[in-house]
Amino acid sequence: MQVWAMILVGVLAGASAGVFGIGGGVVIVPMLVFLFKYPQSVANGTSLVALLLPVGILGVLEYHRAGKISMTNIRFGLLIAVGMFVGAYFGAKLAVHLPDRILSKCFAAFLFLVSVKMFFSK
């Protein structure tokens, strides 16, 4: 049963990634914390595992086919991926030393600030 539940989490994260360009931090992590009672650090690490594979390739192809992104956008996205590769390492080095309570509060504050900024922007 848990296998199917995790696949469903992946489907929801993938759909969110396709629609909004989000997934790991905004969909997978909260679902693992609230539905599966994972500690924050375990949810963060599990989300990163999901991102190891090229999960976005089909979404990228569809956006490109629809003319929504160009090869320049794809190149920029790949450059961002290189930055994420390095940044994820340093972020993980920091996160594994923080108590889950602090990590959860920082994550919540980040989501809150992003949501307020998006809600009040034009």
CSV table of C-alpha atoms in Angstrom, one decimal:
chain,number,residue,atom,x,y,z
A,1,MET,CA,0.0,0.0,0.0
A,2,GLN,CA,2.8,2.4,0.9
A,3,VAL,CA,4.4,1.8,-2.6
A,4,TRP,CA,1.2,3.1,-4.3
A,5,ALA,CA,0.9,6.0,-1.8
A,6,MET,CA,4.5,7.1,-2.7
A,7,ILE,CA,3.8,6.7,-6.4
A,8,LEU,CA,0.7,8.9,-5.9
A,9,VAL,CA,2.9,11.5,-4.1
A,10,GLY,CA,5.2,11.4,-7.2
A,11,VAL,CA,2.3,11.8,-9.6
A,12,LEU,CA,1.0,14.8,-7.6
A,13,ALA,CA,4.5,16.4,-7.5
A,14,GLY,CA,5.0,15.7,-11.2
A,15,ALA,CA,1.7,17.3,-12.1
A,16,SER,CA,2.5,20.3,-9.9
A,17,ALA,CA,5.9,20.5,-11.6
A,18,GLY,CA,4.3,20.4,-15.0
A,19,VAL,CA,1.7,23.1,-14.1
A,20,PHE,CA,3.6,25.4,-11.7
A,21,GLY,CA,7.3,24.4,-12.1
A,22,ILE,CA,7.3,23.1,-8.5
A,23,GLY,CA,7.5,19.7,-6.9
A,24,GLY,CA,10.1,18.7,-4.4
A,25,GLY,CA,10.0,21.4,-1.7
A,26,VAL,CA,6.4,22.5,-2.1
A,27,VAL,CA,4.6,19.2,-2.7
A,28,ILE,CA,6.7,16.2,-1.8
A,29,VAL,CA,8.2,17.5,1.5
A,30,PRO,CA,4.8,18.6,3.1
A,31,MET,CA,3.1,15.4,2.0
A,32,LEU,CA,5.9,13.3,3.5
A,33,VAL,CA,5.8,15.3,6.8
A,34,PHE,CA,2.0,15.5,7.2
A,35,LEU,CA,0.7,12.3,5.6
A,36,PHE,CA,3.6,9.9,6.3
A,37,LYS,CA,4.9,11.6,9.5
A,38,TYR,CA,8.4,11.8,8.3
A,39,PRO,CA,10.8,14.1,10.3
A,40,GLN,CA,11.6,17.2,8.3
A,41,SER,CA,15.2,16.2,7.5
A,42,VAL,CA,14.1,12.8,6.3
A,43,ALA,CA,11.4,14.3,4.1
A,44,ASN,CA,14.0,16.8,2.7
A,45,GLY,CA,16.4,14.0,1.9
A,46,THR,CA,13.7,11.8,0.4
A,47,SER,CA,12.6,14.6,-1.9
A,48,LEU,CA,16.1,15.1,-3.1
A,49,VAL,CA,16.3,11.4,-4.0
A,50,ALA,CA,13.2,11.9,-6.2
A,51,LEU,CA,15.0,14.7,-8.0
A,52,LEU,CA,18.0,12.6,-8.8
A,53,LEU,CA,16.5,11.3,-12.0
A,54,PRO,CA,15.5,13.4,-14.9
A,55,VAL,CA,11.9,13.7,-13.7
A,56,GLY,CA,11.2,16.8,-15.7
A,57,ILE,CA,12.2,15.6,-19.1
A,58,LEU,CA,8.7,14.9,-20.4
A,59,GLY,CA,7.4,18.2,-19.0
A,60,VAL,CA,10.3,20.0,-20.7
A,61,LEU,CA,9.5,18.3,-24.0
A,62,GLU,CA,5.9,19.3,-23.8
A,63,TYR,CA,6.7,22.9,-23.0
A,64,HIS,CA,9.2,23.0,-25.9
A,65,ARG,CA,6.8,21.4,-28.3
A,66,ALA,CA,4.1,24.0,-27.4
A,67,GLY,CA,6.6,26.8,-28.0
A,68,LYS,CA,6.6,28.0,-24.4
A,69,ILE,CA,10.3,27.5,-23.9
A,70,SER,CA,13.2,27.9,-26.3
A,71,MET,CA,16.6,26.2,-26.5
A,72,THR,CA,17.9,29.2,-24.7
A,73,ASN,CA,15.5,28.6,-21.8
A,74,ILE,CA,16.6,24.9,-21.8
A,75,ARG,CA,20.3,26.0,-21.6
A,76,PHE,CA,19.6,28.4,-18.8
A,77,GLY,CA,17.6,25.6,-17.0
A,78,LEU,CA,20.7,23.3,-17.3
A,79,LEU,CA,22.9,26.0,-15.9
A,80,ILE,CA,20.5,26.3,-13.0
A,81,ALA,CA,20.7,22.5,-12.6
A,82,VAL,CA,24.5,22.8,-12.3
A,83,GLY,CA,24.0,25.4,-9.6
A,84,MET,CA,21.5,23.2,-7.8
A,85,PHE,CA,24.0,20.3,-7.9
A,86,VAL,CA,26.5,22.4,-5.9
A,87,GLY,CA,23.9,24.2,-3.8
A,88,ALA,CA,22.1,21.0,-2.8
A,89,TYR,CA,25.4,19.6,-1.4
A,90,PHE,CA,26.0,22.7,0.8
A,91,GLY,CA,22.4,23.0,1.8
A,92,ALA,CA,22.3,19.4,2.8
A,93,LYS,CA,25.5,19.8,4.8
A,94,LEU,CA,23.8,22.6,6.8
A,95,ALA,CA,20.4,20.9,7.1
A,96,VAL,CA,21.6,17.6,8.6
A,97,HIS,CA,23.0,19.6,11.5
A,98,LEU,CA,19.8,21.5,12.3
A,99,PRO,CA,17.2,20.1,14.6
A,100,ASP,CA,14.0,19.0,12.7
A,101,ARG,CA,12.0,21.6,14.7
A,102,ILE,CA,14.2,24.5,13.4
A,103,LEU,CA,14.3,23.0,9.9
A,104,SER,CA,10.5,22.8,9.8
A,105,LYS,CA,10.1,26.4,11.0
A,106,CYS,CA,12.6,27.7,8.4
A,107,PHE,CA,10.8,25.8,5.7
A,108,ALA,CA,7.4,27.2,6.8
A,109,ALA,CA,8.8,30.7,6.9
A,110,PHE,CA,10.2,30.3,3.4
A,111,LEU,CA,6.9,29.1,2.0
A,112,PHE,CA,5.0,31.9,3.8
A,113,LEU,CA,7.3,34.6,2.4
A,114,VAL,CA,7.1,33.2,-1.1
A,115,SER,CA,3.3,32.9,-1.0
A,116,VAL,CA,2.8,36.5,0.4
A,117,LYS,CA,5.2,37.9,-2.3
A,118,MET,CA,3.3,36.0,-5.1
A,119,PHE,CA,-0.2,36.9,-3.7
A,120,PHE,CA,0.6,40.7,-3.6
A,121,SER,CA,2.6,40.9,-6.8
A,122,LYS,CA,1.0,42.2,-10.0
